[in-house]
PDB file of C-alpha atoms in Angstrom:
ATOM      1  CA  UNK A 269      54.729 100.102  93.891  1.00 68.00           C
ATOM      2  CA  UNK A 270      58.507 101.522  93.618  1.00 77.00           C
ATOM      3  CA  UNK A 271      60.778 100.746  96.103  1.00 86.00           C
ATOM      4  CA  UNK A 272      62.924 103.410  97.962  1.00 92.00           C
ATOM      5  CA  UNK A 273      66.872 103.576  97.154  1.00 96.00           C
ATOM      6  CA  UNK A 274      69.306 104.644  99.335  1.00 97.00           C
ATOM      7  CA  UNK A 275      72.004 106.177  98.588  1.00 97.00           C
ATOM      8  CA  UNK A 276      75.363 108.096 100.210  1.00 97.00           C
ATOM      9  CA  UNK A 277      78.459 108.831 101.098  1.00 97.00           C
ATOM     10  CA  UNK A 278      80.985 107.324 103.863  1.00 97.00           C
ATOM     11  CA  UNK A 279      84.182 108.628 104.745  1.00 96.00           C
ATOM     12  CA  UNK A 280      86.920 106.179 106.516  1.00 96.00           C
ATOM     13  CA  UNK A 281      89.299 107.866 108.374  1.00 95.00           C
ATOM     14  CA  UNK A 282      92.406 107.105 110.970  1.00 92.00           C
ATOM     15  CA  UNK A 283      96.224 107.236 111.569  1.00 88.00           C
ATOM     16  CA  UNK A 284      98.508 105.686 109.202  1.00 84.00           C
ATOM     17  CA  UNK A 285      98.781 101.832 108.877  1.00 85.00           C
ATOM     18  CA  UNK A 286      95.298 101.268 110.391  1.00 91.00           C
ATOM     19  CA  UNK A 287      94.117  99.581 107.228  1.00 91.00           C
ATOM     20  CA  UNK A 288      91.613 101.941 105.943  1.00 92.00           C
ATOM     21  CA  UNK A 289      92.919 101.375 102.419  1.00 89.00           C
ATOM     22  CA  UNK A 290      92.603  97.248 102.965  1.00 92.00           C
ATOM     23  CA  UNK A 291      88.531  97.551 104.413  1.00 95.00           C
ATOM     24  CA  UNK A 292      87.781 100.221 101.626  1.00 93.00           C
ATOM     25  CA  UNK A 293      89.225  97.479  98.786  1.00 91.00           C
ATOM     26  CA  UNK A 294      87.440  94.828 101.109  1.00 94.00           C
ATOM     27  CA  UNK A 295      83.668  96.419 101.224  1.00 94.00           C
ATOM     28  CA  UNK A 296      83.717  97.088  97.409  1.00 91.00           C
ATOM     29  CA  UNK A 297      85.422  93.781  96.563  1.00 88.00           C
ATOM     30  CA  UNK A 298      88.061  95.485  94.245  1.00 83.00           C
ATOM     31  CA  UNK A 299      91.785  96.658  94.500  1.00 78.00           C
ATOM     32  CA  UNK A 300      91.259 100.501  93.764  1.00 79.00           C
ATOM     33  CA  UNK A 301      93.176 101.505  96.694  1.00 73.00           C
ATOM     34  CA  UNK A 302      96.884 101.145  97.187  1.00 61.00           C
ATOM     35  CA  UNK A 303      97.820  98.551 100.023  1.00 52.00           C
ATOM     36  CA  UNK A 304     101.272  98.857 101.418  1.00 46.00           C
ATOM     37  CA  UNK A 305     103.180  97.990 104.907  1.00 47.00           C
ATOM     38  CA  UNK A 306     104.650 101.264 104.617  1.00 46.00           C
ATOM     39  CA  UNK A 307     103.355 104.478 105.533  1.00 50.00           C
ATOM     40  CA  UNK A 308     101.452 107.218 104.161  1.00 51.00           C
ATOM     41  CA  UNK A 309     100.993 105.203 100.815  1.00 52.00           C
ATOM     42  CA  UNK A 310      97.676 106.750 100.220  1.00 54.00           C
ATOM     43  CA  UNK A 311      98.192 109.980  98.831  1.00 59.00           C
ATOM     44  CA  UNK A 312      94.675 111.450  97.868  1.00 73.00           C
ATOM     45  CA  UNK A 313      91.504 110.325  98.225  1.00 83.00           C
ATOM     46  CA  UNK A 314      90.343 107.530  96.966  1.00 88.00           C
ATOM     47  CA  UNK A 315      86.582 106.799  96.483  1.00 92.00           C
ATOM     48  CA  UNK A 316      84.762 103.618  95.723  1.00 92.00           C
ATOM     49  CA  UNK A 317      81.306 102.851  95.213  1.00 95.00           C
ATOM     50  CA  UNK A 318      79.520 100.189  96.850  1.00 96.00           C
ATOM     51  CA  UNK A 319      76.210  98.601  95.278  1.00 96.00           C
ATOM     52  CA  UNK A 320      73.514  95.936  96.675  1.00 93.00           C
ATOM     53  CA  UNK A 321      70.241  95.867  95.154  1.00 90.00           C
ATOM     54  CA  UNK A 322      68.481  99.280  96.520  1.00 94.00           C
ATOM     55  CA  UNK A 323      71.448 100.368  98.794  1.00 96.00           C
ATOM     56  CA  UNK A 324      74.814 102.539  96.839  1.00 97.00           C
ATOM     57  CA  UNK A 325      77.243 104.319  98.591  1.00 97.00           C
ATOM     58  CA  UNK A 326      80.462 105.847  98.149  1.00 96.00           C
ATOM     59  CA  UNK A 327      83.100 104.914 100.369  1.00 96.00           C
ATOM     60  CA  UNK A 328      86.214 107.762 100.580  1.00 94.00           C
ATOM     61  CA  UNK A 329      89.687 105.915 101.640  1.00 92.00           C
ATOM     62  CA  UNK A 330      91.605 109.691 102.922  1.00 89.00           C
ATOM     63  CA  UNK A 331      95.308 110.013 103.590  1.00 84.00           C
ATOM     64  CA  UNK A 332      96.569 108.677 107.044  1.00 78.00           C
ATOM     65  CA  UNK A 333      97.083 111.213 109.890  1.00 77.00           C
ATOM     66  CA  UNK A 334      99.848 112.000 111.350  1.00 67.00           C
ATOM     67  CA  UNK A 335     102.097 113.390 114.563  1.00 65.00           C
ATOM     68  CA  UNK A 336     103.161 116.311 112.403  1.00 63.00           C
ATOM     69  CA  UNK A 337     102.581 117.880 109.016  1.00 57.00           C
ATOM     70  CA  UNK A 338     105.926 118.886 107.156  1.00 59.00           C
ATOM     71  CA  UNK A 339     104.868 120.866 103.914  1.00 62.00           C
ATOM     72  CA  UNK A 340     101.515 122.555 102.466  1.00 69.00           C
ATOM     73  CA  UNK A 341     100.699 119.613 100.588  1.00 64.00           C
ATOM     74  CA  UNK A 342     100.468 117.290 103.648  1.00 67.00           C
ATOM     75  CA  UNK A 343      98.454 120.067 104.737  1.00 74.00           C
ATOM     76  CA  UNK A 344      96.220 120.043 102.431  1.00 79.00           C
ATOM     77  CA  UNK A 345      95.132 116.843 102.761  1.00 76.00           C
ATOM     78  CA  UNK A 346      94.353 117.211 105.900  1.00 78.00           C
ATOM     79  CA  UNK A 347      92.444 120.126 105.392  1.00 84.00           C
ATOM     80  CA  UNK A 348      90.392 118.350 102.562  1.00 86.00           C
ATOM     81  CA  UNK A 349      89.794 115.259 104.545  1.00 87.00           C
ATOM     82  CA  UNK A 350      88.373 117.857 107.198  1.00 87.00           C
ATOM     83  CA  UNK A 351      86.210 119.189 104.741  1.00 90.00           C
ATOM     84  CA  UNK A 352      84.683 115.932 103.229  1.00 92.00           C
ATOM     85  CA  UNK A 353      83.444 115.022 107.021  1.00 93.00           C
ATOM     86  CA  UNK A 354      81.332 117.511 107.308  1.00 93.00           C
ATOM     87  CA  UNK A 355      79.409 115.854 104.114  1.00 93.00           C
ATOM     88  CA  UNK A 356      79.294 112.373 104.789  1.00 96.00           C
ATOM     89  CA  UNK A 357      76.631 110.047 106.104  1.00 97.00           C
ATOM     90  CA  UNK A 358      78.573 108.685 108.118  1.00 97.00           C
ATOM     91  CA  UNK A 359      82.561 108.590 109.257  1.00 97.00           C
ATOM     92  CA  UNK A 360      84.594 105.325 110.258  1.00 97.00           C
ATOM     93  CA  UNK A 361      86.891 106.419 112.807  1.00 96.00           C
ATOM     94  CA  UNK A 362      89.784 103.241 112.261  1.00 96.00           C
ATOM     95  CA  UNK A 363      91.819 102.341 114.744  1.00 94.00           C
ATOM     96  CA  UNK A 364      94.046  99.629 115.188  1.00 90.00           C
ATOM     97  CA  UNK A 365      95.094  97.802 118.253  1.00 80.00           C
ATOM     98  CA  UNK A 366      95.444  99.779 121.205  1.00 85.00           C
ATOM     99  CA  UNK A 367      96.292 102.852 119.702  1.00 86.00           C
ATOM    100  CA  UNK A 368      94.873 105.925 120.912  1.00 90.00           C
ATOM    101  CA  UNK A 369      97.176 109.069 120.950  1.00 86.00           C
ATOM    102  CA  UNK A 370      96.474 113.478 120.331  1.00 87.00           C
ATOM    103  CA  UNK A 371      96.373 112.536 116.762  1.00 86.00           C
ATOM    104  CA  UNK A 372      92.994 110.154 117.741  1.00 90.00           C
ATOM    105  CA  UNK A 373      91.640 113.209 119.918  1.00 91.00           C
ATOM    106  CA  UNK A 374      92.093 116.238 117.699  1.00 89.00           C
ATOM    107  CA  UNK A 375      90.279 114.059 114.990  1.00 90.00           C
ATOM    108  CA  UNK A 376      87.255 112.997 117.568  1.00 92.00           C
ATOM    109  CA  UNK A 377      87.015 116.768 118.347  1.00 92.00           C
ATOM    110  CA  UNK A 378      86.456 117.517 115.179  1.00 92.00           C
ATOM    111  CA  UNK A 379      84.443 114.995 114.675  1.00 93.00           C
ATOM    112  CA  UNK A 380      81.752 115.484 117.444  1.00 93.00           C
ATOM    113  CA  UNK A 381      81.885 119.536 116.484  1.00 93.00           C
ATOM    114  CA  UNK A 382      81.210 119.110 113.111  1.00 93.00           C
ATOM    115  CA  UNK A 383      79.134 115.542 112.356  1.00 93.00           C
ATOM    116  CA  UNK A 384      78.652 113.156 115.111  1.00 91.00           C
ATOM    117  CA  UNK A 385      77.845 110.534 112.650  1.00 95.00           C
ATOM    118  CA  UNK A 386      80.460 108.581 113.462  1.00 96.00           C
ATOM    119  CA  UNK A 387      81.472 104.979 115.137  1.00 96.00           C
ATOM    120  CA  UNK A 388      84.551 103.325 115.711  1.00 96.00           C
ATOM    121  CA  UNK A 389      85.953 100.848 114.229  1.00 96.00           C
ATOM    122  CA  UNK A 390      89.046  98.478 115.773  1.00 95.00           C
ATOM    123  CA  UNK A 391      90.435  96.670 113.334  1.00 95.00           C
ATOM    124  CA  UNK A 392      93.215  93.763 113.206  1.00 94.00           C
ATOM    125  CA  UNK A 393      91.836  91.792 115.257  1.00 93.00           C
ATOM    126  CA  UNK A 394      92.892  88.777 114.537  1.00 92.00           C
ATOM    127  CA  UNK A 395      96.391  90.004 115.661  1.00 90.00           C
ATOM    128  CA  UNK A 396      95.145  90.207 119.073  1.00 89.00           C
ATOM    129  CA  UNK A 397      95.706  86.910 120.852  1.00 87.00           C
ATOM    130  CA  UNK A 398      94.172  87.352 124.377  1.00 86.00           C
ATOM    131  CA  UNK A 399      91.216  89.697 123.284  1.00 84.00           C
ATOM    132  CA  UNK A 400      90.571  90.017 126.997  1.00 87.00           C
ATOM    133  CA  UNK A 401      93.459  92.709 126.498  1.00 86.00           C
ATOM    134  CA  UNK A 402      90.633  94.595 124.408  1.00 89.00           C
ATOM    135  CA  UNK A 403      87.868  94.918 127.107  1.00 92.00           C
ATOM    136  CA  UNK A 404      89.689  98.221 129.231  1.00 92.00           C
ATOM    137  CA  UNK A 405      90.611  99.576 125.990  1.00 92.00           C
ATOM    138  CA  UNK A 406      87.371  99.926 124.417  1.00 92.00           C
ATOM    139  CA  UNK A 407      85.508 101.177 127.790  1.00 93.00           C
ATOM    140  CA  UNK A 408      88.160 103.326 127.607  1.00 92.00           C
ATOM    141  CA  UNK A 409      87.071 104.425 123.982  1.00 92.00           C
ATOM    142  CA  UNK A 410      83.268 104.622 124.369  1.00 92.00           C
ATOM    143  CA  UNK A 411      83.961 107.017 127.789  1.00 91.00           C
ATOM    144  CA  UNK A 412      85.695 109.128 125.274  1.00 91.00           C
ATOM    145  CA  UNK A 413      82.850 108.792 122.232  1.00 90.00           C
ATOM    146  CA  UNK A 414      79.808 108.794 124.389  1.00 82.00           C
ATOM    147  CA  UNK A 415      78.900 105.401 124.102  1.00 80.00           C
ATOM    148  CA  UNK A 416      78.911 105.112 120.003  1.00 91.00           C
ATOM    149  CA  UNK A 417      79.072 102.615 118.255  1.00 94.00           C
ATOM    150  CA  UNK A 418      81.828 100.068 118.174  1.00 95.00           C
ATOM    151  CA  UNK A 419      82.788  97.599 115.754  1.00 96.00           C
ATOM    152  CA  UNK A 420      85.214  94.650 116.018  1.00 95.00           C
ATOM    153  CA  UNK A 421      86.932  93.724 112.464  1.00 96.00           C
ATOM    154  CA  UNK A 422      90.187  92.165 110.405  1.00 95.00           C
ATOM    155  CA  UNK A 423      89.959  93.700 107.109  1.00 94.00           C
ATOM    156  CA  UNK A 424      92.450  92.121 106.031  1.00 93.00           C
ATOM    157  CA  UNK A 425      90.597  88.492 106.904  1.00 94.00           C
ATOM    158  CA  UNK A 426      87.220  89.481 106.290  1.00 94.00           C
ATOM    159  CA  UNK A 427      86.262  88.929 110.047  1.00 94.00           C
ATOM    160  CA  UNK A 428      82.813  90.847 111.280  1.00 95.00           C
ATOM    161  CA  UNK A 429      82.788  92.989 108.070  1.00 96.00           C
ATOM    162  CA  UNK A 430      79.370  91.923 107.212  1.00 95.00           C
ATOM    163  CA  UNK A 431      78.195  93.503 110.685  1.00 96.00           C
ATOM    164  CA  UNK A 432      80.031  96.929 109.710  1.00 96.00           C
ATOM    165  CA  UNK A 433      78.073  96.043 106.032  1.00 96.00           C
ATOM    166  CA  UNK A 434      74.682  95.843 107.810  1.00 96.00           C
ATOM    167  CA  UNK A 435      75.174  98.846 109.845  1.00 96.00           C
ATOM    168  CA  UNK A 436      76.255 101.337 107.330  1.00 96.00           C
ATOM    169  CA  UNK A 437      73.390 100.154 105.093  1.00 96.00           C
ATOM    170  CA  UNK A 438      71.066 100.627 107.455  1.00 95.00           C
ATOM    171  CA  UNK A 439      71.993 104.598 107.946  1.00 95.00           C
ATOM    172  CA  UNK A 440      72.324 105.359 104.594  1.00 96.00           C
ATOM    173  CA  UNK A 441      69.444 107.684 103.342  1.00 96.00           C
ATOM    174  CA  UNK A 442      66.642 107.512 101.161  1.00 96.00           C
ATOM    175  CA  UNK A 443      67.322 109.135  97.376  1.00 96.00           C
ATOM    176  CA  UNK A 444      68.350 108.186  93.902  1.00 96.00           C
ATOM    177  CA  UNK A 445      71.536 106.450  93.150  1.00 96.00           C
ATOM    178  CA  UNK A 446      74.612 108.543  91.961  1.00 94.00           C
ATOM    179  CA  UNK A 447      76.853 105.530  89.739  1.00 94.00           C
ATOM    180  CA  UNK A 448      75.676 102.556  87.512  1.00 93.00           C
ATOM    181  CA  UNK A 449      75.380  98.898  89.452  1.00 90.00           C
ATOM    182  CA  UNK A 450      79.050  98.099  87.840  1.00 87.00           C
ATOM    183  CA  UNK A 451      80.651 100.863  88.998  1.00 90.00           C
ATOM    184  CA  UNK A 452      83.150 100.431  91.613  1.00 89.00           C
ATOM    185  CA  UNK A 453      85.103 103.950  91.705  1.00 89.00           C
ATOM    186  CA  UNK A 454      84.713 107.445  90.650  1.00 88.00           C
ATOM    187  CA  UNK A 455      88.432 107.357  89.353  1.00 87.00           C
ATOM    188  CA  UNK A 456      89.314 107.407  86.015  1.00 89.00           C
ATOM    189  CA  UNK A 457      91.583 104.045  84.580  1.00 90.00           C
ATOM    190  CA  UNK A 458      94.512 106.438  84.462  1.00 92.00           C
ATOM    191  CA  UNK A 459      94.453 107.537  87.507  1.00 90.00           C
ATOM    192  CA  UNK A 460      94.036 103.488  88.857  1.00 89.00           C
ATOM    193  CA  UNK A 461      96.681 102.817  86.298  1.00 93.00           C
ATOM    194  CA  UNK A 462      99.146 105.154  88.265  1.00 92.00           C
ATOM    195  CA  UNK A 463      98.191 104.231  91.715  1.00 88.00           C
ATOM    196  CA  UNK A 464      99.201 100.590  90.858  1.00 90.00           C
ATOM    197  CA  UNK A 465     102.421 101.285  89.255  1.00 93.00           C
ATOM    198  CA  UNK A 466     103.153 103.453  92.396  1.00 88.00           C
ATOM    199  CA  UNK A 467     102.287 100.802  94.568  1.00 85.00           C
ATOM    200  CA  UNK A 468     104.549  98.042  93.094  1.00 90.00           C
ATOM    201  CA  UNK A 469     107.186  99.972  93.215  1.00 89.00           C
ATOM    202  CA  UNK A 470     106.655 101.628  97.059  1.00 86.00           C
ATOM    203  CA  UNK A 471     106.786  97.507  97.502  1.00 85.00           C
ATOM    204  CA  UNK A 472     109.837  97.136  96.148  1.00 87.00           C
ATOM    205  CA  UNK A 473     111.749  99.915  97.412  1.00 82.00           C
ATOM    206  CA  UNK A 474     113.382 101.201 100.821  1.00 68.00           C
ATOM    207  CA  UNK A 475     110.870 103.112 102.690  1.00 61.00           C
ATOM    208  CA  UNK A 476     112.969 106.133 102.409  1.00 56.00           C
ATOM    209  CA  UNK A 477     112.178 106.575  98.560  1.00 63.00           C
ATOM    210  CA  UNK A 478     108.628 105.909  99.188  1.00 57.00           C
ATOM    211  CA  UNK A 479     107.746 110.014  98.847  1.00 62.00           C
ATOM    212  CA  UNK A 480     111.275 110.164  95.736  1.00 73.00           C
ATOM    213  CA  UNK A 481     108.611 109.239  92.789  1.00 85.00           C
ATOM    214  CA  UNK A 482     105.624 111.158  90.934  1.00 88.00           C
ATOM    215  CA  UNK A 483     104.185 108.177  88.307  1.00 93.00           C
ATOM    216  CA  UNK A 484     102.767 109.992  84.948  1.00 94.00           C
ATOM    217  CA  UNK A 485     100.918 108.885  81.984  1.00 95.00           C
ATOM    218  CA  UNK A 486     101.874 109.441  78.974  1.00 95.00           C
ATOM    219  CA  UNK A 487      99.840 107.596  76.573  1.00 96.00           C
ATOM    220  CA  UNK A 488      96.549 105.599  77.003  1.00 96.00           C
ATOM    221  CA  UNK A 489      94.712 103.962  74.195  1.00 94.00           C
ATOM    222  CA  UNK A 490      93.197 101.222  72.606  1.00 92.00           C
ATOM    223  CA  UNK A 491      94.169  99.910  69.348  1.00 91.00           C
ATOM    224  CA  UNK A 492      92.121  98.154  66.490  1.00 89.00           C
ATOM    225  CA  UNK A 493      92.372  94.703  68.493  1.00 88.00           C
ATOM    226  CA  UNK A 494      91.042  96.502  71.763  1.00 89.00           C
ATOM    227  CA  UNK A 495      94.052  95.984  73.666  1.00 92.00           C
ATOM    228  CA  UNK A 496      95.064  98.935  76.132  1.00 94.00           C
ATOM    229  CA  UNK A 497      98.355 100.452  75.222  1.00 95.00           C
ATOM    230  CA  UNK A 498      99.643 102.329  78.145  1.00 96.00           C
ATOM    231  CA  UNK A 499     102.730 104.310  78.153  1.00 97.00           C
ATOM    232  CA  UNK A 500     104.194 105.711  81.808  1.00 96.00           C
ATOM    233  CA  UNK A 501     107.048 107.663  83.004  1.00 96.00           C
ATOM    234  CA  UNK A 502     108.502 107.513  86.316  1.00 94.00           C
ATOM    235  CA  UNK A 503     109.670 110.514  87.455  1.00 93.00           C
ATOM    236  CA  UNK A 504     113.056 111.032  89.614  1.00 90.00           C
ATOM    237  CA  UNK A 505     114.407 113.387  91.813  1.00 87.00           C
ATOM    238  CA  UNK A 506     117.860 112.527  90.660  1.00 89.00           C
ATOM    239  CA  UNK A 507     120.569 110.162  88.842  1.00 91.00           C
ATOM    240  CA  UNK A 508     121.099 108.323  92.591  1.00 88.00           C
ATOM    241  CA  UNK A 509     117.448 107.679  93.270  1.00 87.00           C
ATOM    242  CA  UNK A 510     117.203 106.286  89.399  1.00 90.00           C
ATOM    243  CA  UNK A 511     119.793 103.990  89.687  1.00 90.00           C
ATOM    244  CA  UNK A 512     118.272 102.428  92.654  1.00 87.00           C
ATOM    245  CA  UNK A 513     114.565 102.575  90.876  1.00 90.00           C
ATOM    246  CA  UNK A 514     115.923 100.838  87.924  1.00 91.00           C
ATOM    247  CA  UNK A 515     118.031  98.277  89.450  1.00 89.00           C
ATOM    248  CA  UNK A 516     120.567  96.010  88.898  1.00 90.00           C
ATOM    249  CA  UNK A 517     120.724  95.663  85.001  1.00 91.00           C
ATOM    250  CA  UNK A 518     117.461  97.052  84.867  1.00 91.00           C
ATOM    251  CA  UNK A 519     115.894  94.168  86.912  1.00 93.00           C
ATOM    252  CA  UNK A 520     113.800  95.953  89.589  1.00 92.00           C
ATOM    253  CA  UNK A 521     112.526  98.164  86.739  1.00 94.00           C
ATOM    254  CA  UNK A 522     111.608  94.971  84.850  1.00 95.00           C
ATOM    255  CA  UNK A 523     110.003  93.677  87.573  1.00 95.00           C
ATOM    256  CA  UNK A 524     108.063  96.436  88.333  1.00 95.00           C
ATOM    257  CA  UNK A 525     106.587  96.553  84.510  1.00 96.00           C
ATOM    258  CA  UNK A 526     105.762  92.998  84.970  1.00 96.00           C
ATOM    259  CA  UNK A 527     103.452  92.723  88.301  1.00 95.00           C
ATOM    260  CA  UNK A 528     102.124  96.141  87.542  1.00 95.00           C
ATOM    261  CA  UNK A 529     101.226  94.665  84.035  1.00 95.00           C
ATOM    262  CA  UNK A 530      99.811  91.569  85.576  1.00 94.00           C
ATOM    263  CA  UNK A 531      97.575  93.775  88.423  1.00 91.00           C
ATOM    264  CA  UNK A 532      96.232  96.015  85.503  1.00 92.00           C
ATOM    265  CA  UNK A 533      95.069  93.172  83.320  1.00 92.00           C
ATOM    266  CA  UNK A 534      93.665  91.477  86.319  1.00 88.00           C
ATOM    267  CA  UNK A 535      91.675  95.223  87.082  1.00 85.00           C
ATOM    268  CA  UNK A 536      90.674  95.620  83.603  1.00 87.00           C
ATOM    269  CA  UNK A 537      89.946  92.005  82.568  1.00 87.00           C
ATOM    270  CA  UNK A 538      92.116  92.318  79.799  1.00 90.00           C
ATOM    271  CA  UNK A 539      95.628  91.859  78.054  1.00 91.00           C
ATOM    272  CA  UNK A 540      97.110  95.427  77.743  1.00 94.00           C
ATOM    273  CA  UNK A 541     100.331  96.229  76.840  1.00 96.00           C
ATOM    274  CA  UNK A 542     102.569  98.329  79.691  1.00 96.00           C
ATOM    275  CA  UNK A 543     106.039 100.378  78.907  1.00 96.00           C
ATOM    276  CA  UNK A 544     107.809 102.195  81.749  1.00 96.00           C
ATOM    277  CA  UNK A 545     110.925 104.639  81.674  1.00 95.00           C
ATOM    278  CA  UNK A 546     112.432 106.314  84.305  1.00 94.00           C
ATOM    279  CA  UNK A 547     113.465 110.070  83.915  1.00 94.00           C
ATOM    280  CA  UNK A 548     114.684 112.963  86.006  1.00 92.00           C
ATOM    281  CA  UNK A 549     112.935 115.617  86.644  1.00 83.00           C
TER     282      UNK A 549
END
C-alpha cells in the first residue's frame, strides 16, 4: 500500500533582527539566507525547502517589518509578504525577547482576518537569564492570540527546534511533493551567489552603507574542468561610497572576494573561481 505525502508551504514572519533568517537556515540545515546583526538584511523573499521521508515543505524567510515604510519598494514587500499569508499552511509569527509593539499588532490583525494558522514563536532564548521574566510576557501574548500556540526556541543554538520541527510536520497536508529530496531552495545559484557576496560585505561595512550597494552578475559558467567561473559587479552610488567599499589599497575589497569565495565553494561543494569590481552607477 502507498503511503500519503505531505506537502506545503510555511511562511516565517516578524520585526527586524528577530532571527527569522537564522531558524529558516537552521530547519533546512543550509545557509541560503543572509544572516547579519544589522537590519533589514533580508531583502526579498527567500524560500527553502525542507524534506524528511514523506513530509516537504517550503519555508519563506520575508523581509523584517518595520515602524515606518520610506519608499514603494519597502512597500512592496510588505504588501507581498501580506499576500503570501493568505497561502500558507501555516505562519510563524517570530518574536524576540519581550518585544511586542503596533508593528506586532497590525501584523496579528492581519493575521487572524486573513489565516489564523498561525503560532508564535519566541526566540533567543538562551539570552534570557531569569526565564521567570518570560512567564507575564507570554500570558500576556496568548490573551492577545487566543490561546495559540507558543513555542520557546534559540535558533541560533538549536534549542527546542525539534518541537517547532514536530509541530509544523504534523499540520502540513496530505498531497504530492513539489521539489526533489536534495533540494534545499527554489533560488537559482545566481541569485544565492549574490545574496552571499551582499552579505560579506553588509558584514564588513558601517551600517549606514548597508542599503548603498545592488550586487550583479555578470558571468556564470562552467568550464571544461567543471569549475564555476563567476564574474560580479558591485554597484555604487558614488566615488565616496567606492572608496570606502574597496578599502584601503583595495584590502576590504580583497577580503570580501576571499570569504565570499570560501562561502560559495562551501555552498556548492566545489572550487570555483570568484572576480569582483566595483563600479558606479
Amino acid at each position: 500500500m502507498k503511503k500519503n505525502t505531505f506537502f506545503g508551504k510555511v511562511i516565517i514572519v516578524g520585526r527586524t533582527n528577530v532571527g527569522k533568517s537564522t531558524l529558516l537556515n537552521k530547519l533546512i540545515k543550509s545557509n541560503i539566507s543572509i544572516i547579519s546583526h544589522k537590519k533589514n538584511t533580508t531583502q526579498t523573499h527567500i524560500t527553502g525547502v525542507y524534506t524528511s521521508n514523506l513530509t516537504q515543505f517550503e519555508l519563506i524567510d520575508s523581509p523584517g517589518l518595520k515602524n515606518n515604510y520610506t519608499n514603494n519598494i519597502e512597500k512592496k514587500k510588505l504588501r507581498d509578504t501580506f499576500n503570501l499569508i493568505n497561502e500558507m499552511n501555516i505562519i510563524i509569527f517570530l518574536i524576540s525577547g519581550f518585544i511586542w509593539s503596533k508593528e506586532e499588532n497590525r501584523l496579528l490583525k492581519y493575521i487572524k482576518k486573513n489565516n489564523n494558522n498561525y503560532i508564535i514563536v519566541i526566540n533567543k532564548i538562551d539570552l534570557i537569564d531569569d526565564k521567570k521574566l518570560l512567564l507575564p510576557f507570554i500570558l500576556k501574548i496568548s490573551k492577545l492570540t487566543s490561546n495559540k500556540e507558543i513555542f520557546l526556541i534559540s535558533a541560533k543554538k538549536n534549542i527546542y527546534l525539534k518541537n517547532l520541527l514536530i509541530y509544523i510536520k504534523k499540520k502540513i497536508p496530505i498531497s504530492n511533493h513539489a521539489h526533489v529530496n536534495k533540494k534545499k531552495t527554489t533560488c537559482t545559484k545566481q541569485f544565492l551567489v549574490t545574496e552571499i557576496i551582499r552579505e560579506t560585505l553588509i558584514n564588513l561595512l558601517n551600517k549606514e552603507l548597508v542599503y548603498s550597494f545592488t550586487v550583479f552578475i555578470t558571468d556564470f559558467y562552467k568550464n571544461i574542468k567543471n569549475k564555476y567561473i563567476i564574474l560580479s559587479i558591485i554597484f555604487i552610488k558614488n566615488i565616496r561610497h567606492k572608496k570606502i567599499i574597496i578599502g584601503n589599497k583595495g584590502g576590504k575589497i580583497k577580503k570580501c572576494k576571499i570569504q565570499s569565495q570560501y562561502k560559495i565553494e562551501k555552498l556548492f561543494q566545489k572550487k570555483i573561481y570568484l572576480n569582483i569590481k566595483v563600479k558606479i552607477k
